[in-house]
């Protein structure tokens, strides 16, 4: 209960810190803008579109970079301590305070993913075909270059459409993306808390660009250590399996990383003395 109260206290930043709603708004608008060409294509052929754009958004490495970089900005003010810090931690205790910060990062990650998911649906309102089929629009964009003349830059993976039912792919994509954002938030908190500087923020920024670095210059096995890469379903149906990188590996990687980082975040709060309040 104490930990939850600490996290709720931090959630007030949604009202008091304009940076958070501003970055959420920017990401939502960016996603919607990137989907506008798909909507134009849908209108031109007079066929409604199924609501699975989120899957292909998070499997685009450029979009993933924007999402991850925005998450770094979202959590860059870690360890979320203000003038009431000493009073709060003396009342809550270090364990509850640390767990409260983890809960806050978890809640913000859920909110962030919810905003992304909403942004992937809002542009198509009024033109959505509610179905558990991929539909003709995604099928056409995946199999042909018909979208090119409409300016569609979003890559639609044939591998994903062959291997998964749409709802399954959507649920897995949302879960993997949530794990990725949560890991970035925990890493930033731990690094900033332990050093008292922005080391964690720089570590989070490095994670955001790691996928691009591996794609361009590094060995393929390095994908196995890139959270942003492991959040992309399409990765598991190319060269990655020969390095043991598949969906099961990604889930294990994220769960182990979250457990370790959460433990480190709690432990980081024991590095300093607390001034007891009277």
PDB file of C-alpha atoms in Angstrom:
ATOM      1  CA  UNK A   1       0.000   0.000   0.000  1.00  0.00           C
ATOM      2  CA  UNK A   2       2.855   2.373   0.817  1.00  0.00           C
ATOM      3  CA  UNK A   3       4.544   1.594  -2.497  1.00  0.00           C
ATOM      4  CA  UNK A   4       1.321   2.265  -4.395  1.00  0.00           C
ATOM      5  CA  UNK A   5       0.898   5.605  -2.596  1.00  0.00           C
ATOM      6  CA  UNK A   6       4.454   6.542  -3.589  1.00  0.00           C
ATOM      7  CA  UNK A   7       3.723   5.694  -7.228  1.00  0.00           C
ATOM      8  CA  UNK A   8       0.477   7.664  -7.132  1.00  0.00           C
ATOM      9  CA  UNK A   9       2.369  10.626  -5.663  1.00  0.00           C
ATOM     10  CA  UNK A  10       4.720  10.481  -8.638  1.00  0.00           C
ATOM     11  CA  UNK A  11       1.806  10.255 -11.068  1.00  0.00           C
ATOM     12  CA  UNK A  12       0.918  13.826 -10.145  1.00  0.00           C
ATOM     13  CA  UNK A  13       3.688  14.807 -12.567  1.00  0.00           C
ATOM     14  CA  UNK A  14       1.185  14.176 -15.351  1.00  0.00           C
ATOM     15  CA  UNK A  15      -0.535  17.355 -14.185  1.00  0.00           C
ATOM     16  CA  UNK A  16       2.418  19.360 -12.897  1.00  0.00           C
ATOM     17  CA  UNK A  17       5.142  18.559 -15.446  1.00  0.00           C
ATOM     18  CA  UNK A  18       4.188  19.620 -18.969  1.00  0.00           C
ATOM     19  CA  UNK A  19       7.084  17.591 -20.393  1.00  0.00           C
ATOM     20  CA  UNK A  20       5.253  14.281 -19.896  1.00  0.00           C
ATOM     21  CA  UNK A  21       1.907  15.074 -21.616  1.00  0.00           C
ATOM     22  CA  UNK A  22       3.860  17.010 -24.263  1.00  0.00           C
ATOM     23  CA  UNK A  23       6.060  14.036 -25.223  1.00  0.00           C
ATOM     24  CA  UNK A  24       3.018  11.740 -25.220  1.00  0.00           C
ATOM     25  CA  UNK A  25       1.194  14.130 -27.535  1.00  0.00           C
ATOM     26  CA  UNK A  26       4.191  14.413 -29.885  1.00  0.00           C
ATOM     27  CA  UNK A  27       4.563  10.635 -30.180  1.00  0.00           C
ATOM     28  CA  UNK A  28       0.839  10.181 -30.793  1.00  0.00           C
ATOM     29  CA  UNK A  29       0.867  12.824 -33.530  1.00  0.00           C
ATOM     30  CA  UNK A  30       3.994  11.302 -35.092  1.00  0.00           C
ATOM     31  CA  UNK A  31       2.405   7.850 -35.227  1.00  0.00           C
ATOM     32  CA  UNK A  32      -0.821   9.221 -36.674  1.00  0.00           C
ATOM     33  CA  UNK A  33       1.084  11.160 -39.331  1.00  0.00           C
ATOM     34  CA  UNK A  34       2.965   8.016 -40.370  1.00  0.00           C
ATOM     35  CA  UNK A  35      -0.333   6.204 -40.826  1.00  0.00           C
ATOM     36  CA  UNK A  36      -2.029   8.933 -42.852  1.00  0.00           C
ATOM     37  CA  UNK A  37      -0.785   7.477 -46.154  1.00  0.00           C
ATOM     38  CA  UNK A  38      -2.260   4.087 -45.263  1.00  0.00           C
ATOM     39  CA  UNK A  39      -5.615   5.783 -44.655  1.00  0.00           C
ATOM     40  CA  UNK A  40      -5.347   7.544 -48.024  1.00  0.00           C
ATOM     41  CA  UNK A  41      -4.702   4.203 -49.711  1.00  0.00           C
ATOM     42  CA  UNK A  42      -7.663   2.633 -47.894  1.00  0.00           C
ATOM     43  CA  UNK A  43      -9.981   5.433 -49.006  1.00  0.00           C
ATOM     44  CA  UNK A  44      -8.754   5.271 -52.593  1.00  0.00           C
ATOM     45  CA  UNK A  45      -9.581   1.585 -52.977  1.00  0.00           C
ATOM     46  CA  UNK A  46     -12.796   1.938 -50.893  1.00  0.00           C
ATOM     47  CA  UNK A  47     -11.845  -0.865 -48.525  1.00  0.00           C
ATOM     48  CA  UNK A  48     -11.866  -0.509 -44.758  1.00  0.00           C
ATOM     49  CA  UNK A  49      -8.766  -1.420 -42.799  1.00  0.00           C
ATOM     50  CA  UNK A  50      -8.420  -3.858 -39.916  1.00  0.00           C
ATOM     51  CA  UNK A  51      -7.079  -2.358 -36.649  1.00  0.00           C
ATOM     52  CA  UNK A  52      -3.645  -3.985 -36.609  1.00  0.00           C
ATOM     53  CA  UNK A  53      -1.388  -1.078 -37.535  1.00  0.00           C
ATOM     54  CA  UNK A  54       0.387  -1.233 -34.157  1.00  0.00           C
ATOM     55  CA  UNK A  55       2.014  -4.538 -35.155  1.00  0.00           C
ATOM     56  CA  UNK A  56       3.724  -3.052 -38.188  1.00  0.00           C
ATOM     57  CA  UNK A  57       4.597   0.211 -36.456  1.00  0.00           C
ATOM     58  CA  UNK A  58       6.715  -1.515 -33.818  1.00  0.00           C
ATOM     59  CA  UNK A  59       8.367  -3.697 -36.459  1.00  0.00           C
ATOM     60  CA  UNK A  60       9.747  -0.624 -38.209  1.00  0.00           C
ATOM     61  CA  UNK A  61      13.229   0.212 -36.915  1.00  0.00           C
ATOM     62  CA  UNK A  62      12.849   3.945 -37.572  1.00  0.00           C
ATOM     63  CA  UNK A  63       9.576   4.056 -35.659  1.00  0.00           C
ATOM     64  CA  UNK A  64      11.091   1.963 -32.884  1.00  0.00           C
ATOM     65  CA  UNK A  65      13.902   4.464 -32.532  1.00  0.00           C
ATOM     66  CA  UNK A  66      11.407   7.319 -32.122  1.00  0.00           C
ATOM     67  CA  UNK A  67       9.374   5.307 -29.594  1.00  0.00           C
ATOM     68  CA  UNK A  68      12.443   4.331 -27.553  1.00  0.00           C
ATOM     69  CA  UNK A  69      13.990   7.812 -27.693  1.00  0.00           C
ATOM     70  CA  UNK A  70      10.710   9.324 -26.525  1.00  0.00           C
ATOM     71  CA  UNK A  71      10.634   6.839 -23.642  1.00  0.00           C
ATOM     72  CA  UNK A  72      14.095   8.058 -22.620  1.00  0.00           C
ATOM     73  CA  UNK A  73      12.753  11.621 -22.482  1.00  0.00           C
ATOM     74  CA  UNK A  74       9.739  10.363 -20.535  1.00  0.00           C
ATOM     75  CA  UNK A  75      11.910   8.887 -17.778  1.00  0.00           C
ATOM     76  CA  UNK A  76      14.924  11.209 -17.953  1.00  0.00           C
ATOM     77  CA  UNK A  77      14.022  12.976 -14.704  1.00  0.00           C
ATOM     78  CA  UNK A  78      14.589   9.785 -12.693  1.00  0.00           C
ATOM     79  CA  UNK A  79      14.965   9.153  -9.780  1.00  0.00           C
ATOM     80  CA  UNK A  80      11.821  11.343  -9.454  1.00  0.00           C
ATOM     81  CA  UNK A  81      12.860  13.106  -6.249  1.00  0.00           C
ATOM     82  CA  UNK A  82      11.727  16.590  -5.268  1.00  0.00           C
ATOM     83  CA  UNK A  83      11.920  18.742  -2.153  1.00  0.00           C
ATOM     84  CA  UNK A  84       9.657  16.311  -0.263  1.00  0.00           C
ATOM     85  CA  UNK A  85      11.954  13.325  -0.902  1.00  0.00           C
ATOM     86  CA  UNK A  86      13.517  13.067   2.561  1.00  0.00           C
ATOM     87  CA  UNK A  87      10.139  13.380   4.271  1.00  0.00           C
ATOM     88  CA  UNK A  88       8.495  10.837   1.957  1.00  0.00           C
ATOM     89  CA  UNK A  89      11.210   8.201   2.221  1.00  0.00           C
ATOM     90  CA  UNK A  90      11.404   8.528   6.001  1.00  0.00           C
ATOM     91  CA  UNK A  91       7.667   7.838   6.192  1.00  0.00           C
ATOM     92  CA  UNK A  92       7.487   5.128   3.545  1.00  0.00           C
ATOM     93  CA  UNK A  93      10.817   3.400   4.150  1.00  0.00           C
ATOM     94  CA  UNK A  94      13.446   2.590   1.565  1.00  0.00           C
ATOM     95  CA  UNK A  95      11.829  -0.667   0.417  1.00  0.00           C
ATOM     96  CA  UNK A  96       8.390   0.853  -0.134  1.00  0.00           C
ATOM     97  CA  UNK A  97       9.954   3.909  -1.765  1.00  0.00           C
ATOM     98  CA  UNK A  98      11.970   1.766  -4.179  1.00  0.00           C
ATOM     99  CA  UNK A  99       8.984  -0.438  -5.001  1.00  0.00           C
ATOM    100  CA  UNK A 100       6.897   2.702  -5.477  1.00  0.00           C
ATOM    101  CA  UNK A 101       9.319   4.002  -8.102  1.00  0.00           C
ATOM    102  CA  UNK A 102       9.127   0.671  -9.925  1.00  0.00           C
ATOM    103  CA  UNK A 103       5.327   0.825  -9.824  1.00  0.00           C
ATOM    104  CA  UNK A 104       5.427   4.356 -11.196  1.00  0.00           C
ATOM    105  CA  UNK A 105       7.672   3.293 -14.088  1.00  0.00           C
ATOM    106  CA  UNK A 106       5.347   0.343 -14.740  1.00  0.00           C
ATOM    107  CA  UNK A 107       2.250   2.601 -14.750  1.00  0.00           C
ATOM    108  CA  UNK A 108       3.908   5.122 -17.055  1.00  0.00           C
ATOM    109  CA  UNK A 109       4.981   2.316 -19.398  1.00  0.00           C
ATOM    110  CA  UNK A 110       1.382   1.076 -19.560  1.00  0.00           C
ATOM    111  CA  UNK A 111       0.137   4.613 -20.225  1.00  0.00           C
ATOM    112  CA  UNK A 112       2.761   5.089 -22.943  1.00  0.00           C
ATOM    113  CA  UNK A 113       1.859   1.835 -24.706  1.00  0.00           C
ATOM    114  CA  UNK A 114      -1.848   2.675 -24.409  1.00  0.00           C
ATOM    115  CA  UNK A 115      -1.195   6.021 -26.128  1.00  0.00           C
ATOM    116  CA  UNK A 116       0.713   4.286 -28.928  1.00  0.00           C
ATOM    117  CA  UNK A 117      -2.041   1.702 -29.373  1.00  0.00           C
ATOM    118  CA  UNK A 118      -4.687   4.437 -29.488  1.00  0.00           C
ATOM    119  CA  UNK A 119      -2.630   6.428 -32.003  1.00  0.00           C
ATOM    120  CA  UNK A 120      -2.502   3.341 -34.237  1.00  0.00           C
ATOM    121  CA  UNK A 121      -6.319   3.192 -34.344  1.00  0.00           C
ATOM    122  CA  UNK A 122      -7.526   6.814 -34.183  1.00  0.00           C
ATOM    123  CA  UNK A 123      -6.561   7.731 -37.803  1.00  0.00           C
ATOM    124  CA  UNK A 124      -8.765   4.938 -39.148  1.00  0.00           C
ATOM    125  CA  UNK A 125     -11.899   5.679 -37.124  1.00  0.00           C
ATOM    126  CA  UNK A 126     -14.837   5.452 -39.476  1.00  0.00           C
ATOM    127  CA  UNK A 127     -12.839   3.243 -41.846  1.00  0.00           C
ATOM    128  CA  UNK A 128     -12.183   0.222 -39.614  1.00  0.00           C
ATOM    129  CA  UNK A 129     -13.193  -3.331 -40.472  1.00  0.00           C
ATOM    130  CA  UNK A 130     -13.483  -5.141 -37.136  1.00  0.00           C
ATOM    131  CA  UNK A 131     -12.274  -8.613 -38.002  1.00  0.00           C
ATOM    132  CA  UNK A 132      -9.772 -11.238 -36.873  1.00  0.00           C
ATOM    133  CA  UNK A 133      -8.409 -11.388 -40.399  1.00  0.00           C
ATOM    134  CA  UNK A 134      -5.490  -9.387 -41.740  1.00  0.00           C
ATOM    135  CA  UNK A 135      -7.750  -7.889 -44.387  1.00  0.00           C
ATOM    136  CA  UNK A 136      -7.145  -6.799 -47.950  1.00  0.00           C
ATOM    137  CA  UNK A 137      -5.323  -3.560 -47.121  1.00  0.00           C
ATOM    138  CA  UNK A 138      -2.516  -5.121 -45.059  1.00  0.00           C
ATOM    139  CA  UNK A 139      -2.411  -8.089 -47.434  1.00  0.00           C
ATOM    140  CA  UNK A 140      -1.991  -5.824 -50.451  1.00  0.00           C
ATOM    141  CA  UNK A 141       0.639  -3.640 -48.779  1.00  0.00           C
ATOM    142  CA  UNK A 142       2.566  -6.718 -47.697  1.00  0.00           C
ATOM    143  CA  UNK A 143       2.511  -8.530 -51.026  1.00  0.00           C
ATOM    144  CA  UNK A 144       2.789  -5.649 -53.504  1.00  0.00           C
ATOM    145  CA  UNK A 145       4.291  -2.179 -53.850  1.00  0.00           C
ATOM    146  CA  UNK A 146       0.855  -0.662 -54.413  1.00  0.00           C
ATOM    147  CA  UNK A 147       1.287   1.610 -51.412  1.00  0.00           C
ATOM    148  CA  UNK A 148       4.359   3.306 -52.885  1.00  0.00           C
ATOM    149  CA  UNK A 149       2.349   5.609 -55.157  1.00  0.00           C
ATOM    150  CA  UNK A 150       0.354   6.761 -52.124  1.00  0.00           C
ATOM    151  CA  UNK A 151       3.493   7.476 -50.113  1.00  0.00           C
ATOM    152  CA  UNK A 152       3.095   4.526 -47.714  1.00  0.00           C
ATOM    153  CA  UNK A 153       6.481   4.138 -46.003  1.00  0.00           C
ATOM    154  CA  UNK A 154       5.345   1.620 -43.408  1.00  0.00           C
ATOM    155  CA  UNK A 155       6.826  -1.809 -44.060  1.00  0.00           C
ATOM    156  CA  UNK A 156       4.225  -4.581 -43.787  1.00  0.00           C
ATOM    157  CA  UNK A 157       5.871  -7.896 -42.910  1.00  0.00           C
ATOM    158  CA  UNK A 158       4.796 -10.971 -44.829  1.00  0.00           C
ATOM    159  CA  UNK A 159       6.544 -13.143 -42.247  1.00  0.00           C
ATOM    160  CA  UNK A 160       4.284 -11.906 -39.447  1.00  0.00           C
ATOM    161  CA  UNK A 161       1.124 -12.357 -41.497  1.00  0.00           C
ATOM    162  CA  UNK A 162       2.115 -15.918 -42.412  1.00  0.00           C
ATOM    163  CA  UNK A 163       3.113 -16.966 -38.905  1.00  0.00           C
ATOM    164  CA  UNK A 164       0.460 -15.339 -36.703  1.00  0.00           C
ATOM    165  CA  UNK A 165      -3.231 -14.732 -36.389  1.00  0.00           C
ATOM    166  CA  UNK A 166      -3.759 -10.936 -36.249  1.00  0.00           C
ATOM    167  CA  UNK A 167      -5.035 -10.742 -32.664  1.00  0.00           C
ATOM    168  CA  UNK A 168      -2.226 -13.009 -31.434  1.00  0.00           C
ATOM    169  CA  UNK A 169       0.367 -10.871 -33.215  1.00  0.00           C
ATOM    170  CA  UNK A 170      -1.164  -7.710 -31.733  1.00  0.00           C
ATOM    171  CA  UNK A 171      -1.143  -9.046 -28.173  1.00  0.00           C
ATOM    172  CA  UNK A 172       2.441 -10.291 -28.447  1.00  0.00           C
ATOM    173  CA  UNK A 173       3.611  -7.027 -30.017  1.00  0.00           C
ATOM    174  CA  UNK A 174       1.974  -4.968 -27.258  1.00  0.00           C
ATOM    175  CA  UNK A 175       3.536  -7.183 -24.573  1.00  0.00           C
ATOM    176  CA  UNK A 176       7.036  -7.096 -26.063  1.00  0.00           C
ATOM    177  CA  UNK A 177       6.876  -3.335 -26.546  1.00  0.00           C
ATOM    178  CA  UNK A 178       5.707  -2.896 -22.949  1.00  0.00           C
ATOM    179  CA  UNK A 179       8.612  -5.014 -21.712  1.00  0.00           C
ATOM    180  CA  UNK A 180      11.029  -2.921 -23.797  1.00  0.00           C
ATOM    181  CA  UNK A 181       9.770   0.426 -22.468  1.00  0.00           C
ATOM    182  CA  UNK A 182       9.708  -0.901 -18.893  1.00  0.00           C
ATOM    183  CA  UNK A 183      13.333  -2.055 -19.189  1.00  0.00           C
ATOM    184  CA  UNK A 184      14.397   1.348 -20.494  1.00  0.00           C
ATOM    185  CA  UNK A 185      12.630   3.106 -17.595  1.00  0.00           C
ATOM    186  CA  UNK A 186      14.155   0.810 -14.960  1.00  0.00           C
ATOM    187  CA  UNK A 187      17.623   1.136 -16.462  1.00  0.00           C
ATOM    188  CA  UNK A 188      17.406   4.928 -16.451  1.00  0.00           C
ATOM    189  CA  UNK A 189      16.216   4.979 -12.838  1.00  0.00           C
ATOM    190  CA  UNK A 190      18.964   2.669 -11.629  1.00  0.00           C
ATOM    191  CA  UNK A 191      21.749   4.480 -13.477  1.00  0.00           C
ATOM    192  CA  UNK A 192      20.647   7.949 -12.392  1.00  0.00           C
ATOM    193  CA  UNK A 193      19.981   6.902  -8.789  1.00  0.00           C
ATOM    194  CA  UNK A 194      23.268   5.083  -8.318  1.00  0.00           C
ATOM    195  CA  UNK A 195      25.456   7.812  -9.787  1.00  0.00           C
ATOM    196  CA  UNK A 196      23.474  10.924  -8.878  1.00  0.00           C
ATOM    197  CA  UNK A 197      24.030  12.003 -12.479  1.00  0.00           C
ATOM    198  CA  UNK A 198      22.413  11.387 -15.873  1.00  0.00           C
ATOM    199  CA  UNK A 199      24.321   8.154 -16.489  1.00  0.00           C
ATOM    200  CA  UNK A 200      21.094   6.158 -16.649  1.00  0.00           C
ATOM    201  CA  UNK A 201      19.654   8.561 -19.215  1.00  0.00           C
ATOM    202  CA  UNK A 202      22.707   8.074 -21.430  1.00  0.00           C
ATOM    203  CA  UNK A 203      22.390   4.308 -21.004  1.00  0.00           C
ATOM    204  CA  UNK A 204      18.748   4.524 -22.075  1.00  0.00           C
ATOM    205  CA  UNK A 205      19.722   6.610 -25.106  1.00  0.00           C
ATOM    206  CA  UNK A 206      22.321   3.984 -26.028  1.00  0.00           C
ATOM    207  CA  UNK A 207      19.623   1.295 -25.885  1.00  0.00           C
ATOM    208  CA  UNK A 208      17.454   3.431 -28.195  1.00  0.00           C
ATOM    209  CA  UNK A 209      20.142   3.583 -30.909  1.00  0.00           C
ATOM    210  CA  UNK A 210      21.484   0.041 -30.419  1.00  0.00           C
ATOM    211  CA  UNK A 211      19.026  -1.511 -32.875  1.00  0.00           C
ATOM    212  CA  UNK A 212      20.112   0.895 -35.621  1.00  0.00           C
ATOM    213  CA  UNK A 213      23.792   0.242 -34.859  1.00  0.00           C
ATOM    214  CA  UNK A 214      23.326  -3.519 -35.067  1.00  0.00           C
ATOM    215  CA  UNK A 215      21.300  -3.194 -38.277  1.00  0.00           C
ATOM    216  CA  UNK A 216      24.008  -1.184 -40.000  1.00  0.00           C
ATOM    217  CA  UNK A 217      27.396  -2.266 -38.703  1.00  0.00           C
ATOM    218  CA  UNK A 218      27.395  -4.934 -35.997  1.00  0.00           C
ATOM    219  CA  UNK A 219      27.295  -8.737 -35.991  1.00  0.00           C
ATOM    220  CA  UNK A 220      23.863 -10.336 -36.184  1.00  0.00           C
ATOM    221  CA  UNK A 221      24.198 -12.052 -32.789  1.00  0.00           C
ATOM    222  CA  UNK A 222      24.167  -8.611 -31.143  1.00  0.00           C
ATOM    223  CA  UNK A 223      20.418  -8.448 -31.776  1.00  0.00           C
ATOM    224  CA  UNK A 224      20.114 -10.804 -28.817  1.00  0.00           C
ATOM    225  CA  UNK A 225      21.186  -8.010 -26.471  1.00  0.00           C
ATOM    226  CA  UNK A 226      19.124  -5.196 -27.959  1.00  0.00           C
ATOM    227  CA  UNK A 227      15.758  -4.701 -26.177  1.00  0.00           C
ATOM    228  CA  UNK A 228      14.441  -2.532 -29.015  1.00  0.00           C
ATOM    229  CA  UNK A 229      15.283  -5.274 -31.534  1.00  0.00           C
ATOM    230  CA  UNK A 230      13.745  -8.033 -29.419  1.00  0.00           C
ATOM    231  CA  UNK A 231      10.425  -6.128 -29.352  1.00  0.00           C
ATOM    232  CA  UNK A 232      10.094  -6.690 -33.117  1.00  0.00           C
ATOM    233  CA  UNK A 233       8.330  -9.903 -34.161  1.00  0.00           C
ATOM    234  CA  UNK A 234       9.792  -9.781 -37.652  1.00  0.00           C
ATOM    235  CA  UNK A 235      13.283 -10.302 -36.216  1.00  0.00           C
ATOM    236  CA  UNK A 236      12.484 -13.916 -35.377  1.00  0.00           C
ATOM    237  CA  UNK A 237      11.858 -15.036 -38.948  1.00  0.00           C
ATOM    238  CA  UNK A 238      15.106 -14.221 -40.723  1.00  0.00           C
ATOM    239  CA  UNK A 239      18.677 -14.916 -39.729  1.00  0.00           C
ATOM    240  CA  UNK A 240      18.076 -14.489 -35.973  1.00  0.00           C
ATOM    241  CA  UNK A 241      16.996 -18.098 -35.194  1.00  0.00           C
ATOM    242  CA  UNK A 242      20.430 -19.443 -36.103  1.00  0.00           C
ATOM    243  CA  UNK A 243      21.733 -17.491 -33.093  1.00  0.00           C
ATOM    244  CA  UNK A 244      18.972 -18.869 -30.876  1.00  0.00           C
ATOM    245  CA  UNK A 245      17.028 -15.604 -31.037  1.00  0.00           C
ATOM    246  CA  UNK A 246      13.301 -16.316 -31.147  1.00  0.00           C
ATOM    247  CA  UNK A 247      10.116 -15.298 -29.335  1.00  0.00           C
ATOM    248  CA  UNK A 248      10.835 -17.561 -26.351  1.00  0.00           C
ATOM    249  CA  UNK A 249      14.329 -16.081 -26.061  1.00  0.00           C
ATOM    250  CA  UNK A 250      12.917 -12.536 -26.174  1.00  0.00           C
ATOM    251  CA  UNK A 251      10.398 -13.253 -23.406  1.00  0.00           C
ATOM    252  CA  UNK A 252      13.090 -14.846 -21.204  1.00  0.00           C
ATOM    253  CA  UNK A 253      15.447 -11.943 -21.870  1.00  0.00           C
ATOM    254  CA  UNK A 254      12.876  -9.332 -20.880  1.00  0.00           C
ATOM    255  CA  UNK A 255      11.638 -11.173 -17.782  1.00  0.00           C
ATOM    256  CA  UNK A 256      15.166 -11.740 -16.476  1.00  0.00           C
ATOM    257  CA  UNK A 257      16.144  -8.139 -17.263  1.00  0.00           C
ATOM    258  CA  UNK A 258      13.049  -6.761 -15.501  1.00  0.00           C
ATOM    259  CA  UNK A 259      13.655  -8.873 -12.386  1.00  0.00           C
ATOM    260  CA  UNK A 260      17.341  -7.920 -12.198  1.00  0.00           C
ATOM    261  CA  UNK A 261      16.760  -4.233 -12.901  1.00  0.00           C
ATOM    262  CA  UNK A 262      13.878  -4.055 -10.410  1.00  0.00           C
ATOM    263  CA  UNK A 263      16.091  -5.579  -7.723  1.00  0.00           C
ATOM    264  CA  UNK A 264      18.870  -3.131  -8.534  1.00  0.00           C
ATOM    265  CA  UNK A 265      16.432  -0.200  -8.423  1.00  0.00           C
ATOM    266  CA  UNK A 266      15.339  -1.163  -4.913  1.00  0.00           C
ATOM    267  CA  UNK A 267      18.929  -1.780  -3.801  1.00  0.00           C
ATOM    268  CA  UNK A 268      20.015   1.617  -5.147  1.00  0.00           C
ATOM    269  CA  UNK A 269      17.866   3.316  -2.504  1.00  0.00           C
ATOM    270  CA  UNK A 270      20.002   1.828   0.263  1.00  0.00           C
ATOM    271  CA  UNK A 271      23.159   3.633  -0.812  1.00  0.00           C
ATOM    272  CA  UNK A 272      22.414   6.782   1.156  1.00  0.00           C
ATOM    273  CA  UNK A 273      21.308   7.697   4.649  1.00  0.00           C
ATOM    274  CA  UNK A 274      17.818   8.979   5.350  1.00  0.00           C
ATOM    275  CA  UNK A 275      17.198  12.041   7.491  1.00  0.00           C
ATOM    276  CA  UNK A 276      14.489  10.996   9.925  1.00  0.00           C
ATOM    277  CA  UNK A 277      11.600  13.417  10.194  1.00  0.00           C
ATOM    278  CA  UNK A 278      10.308  14.325  13.632  1.00  0.00           C
TER     279      UNK A 278
END
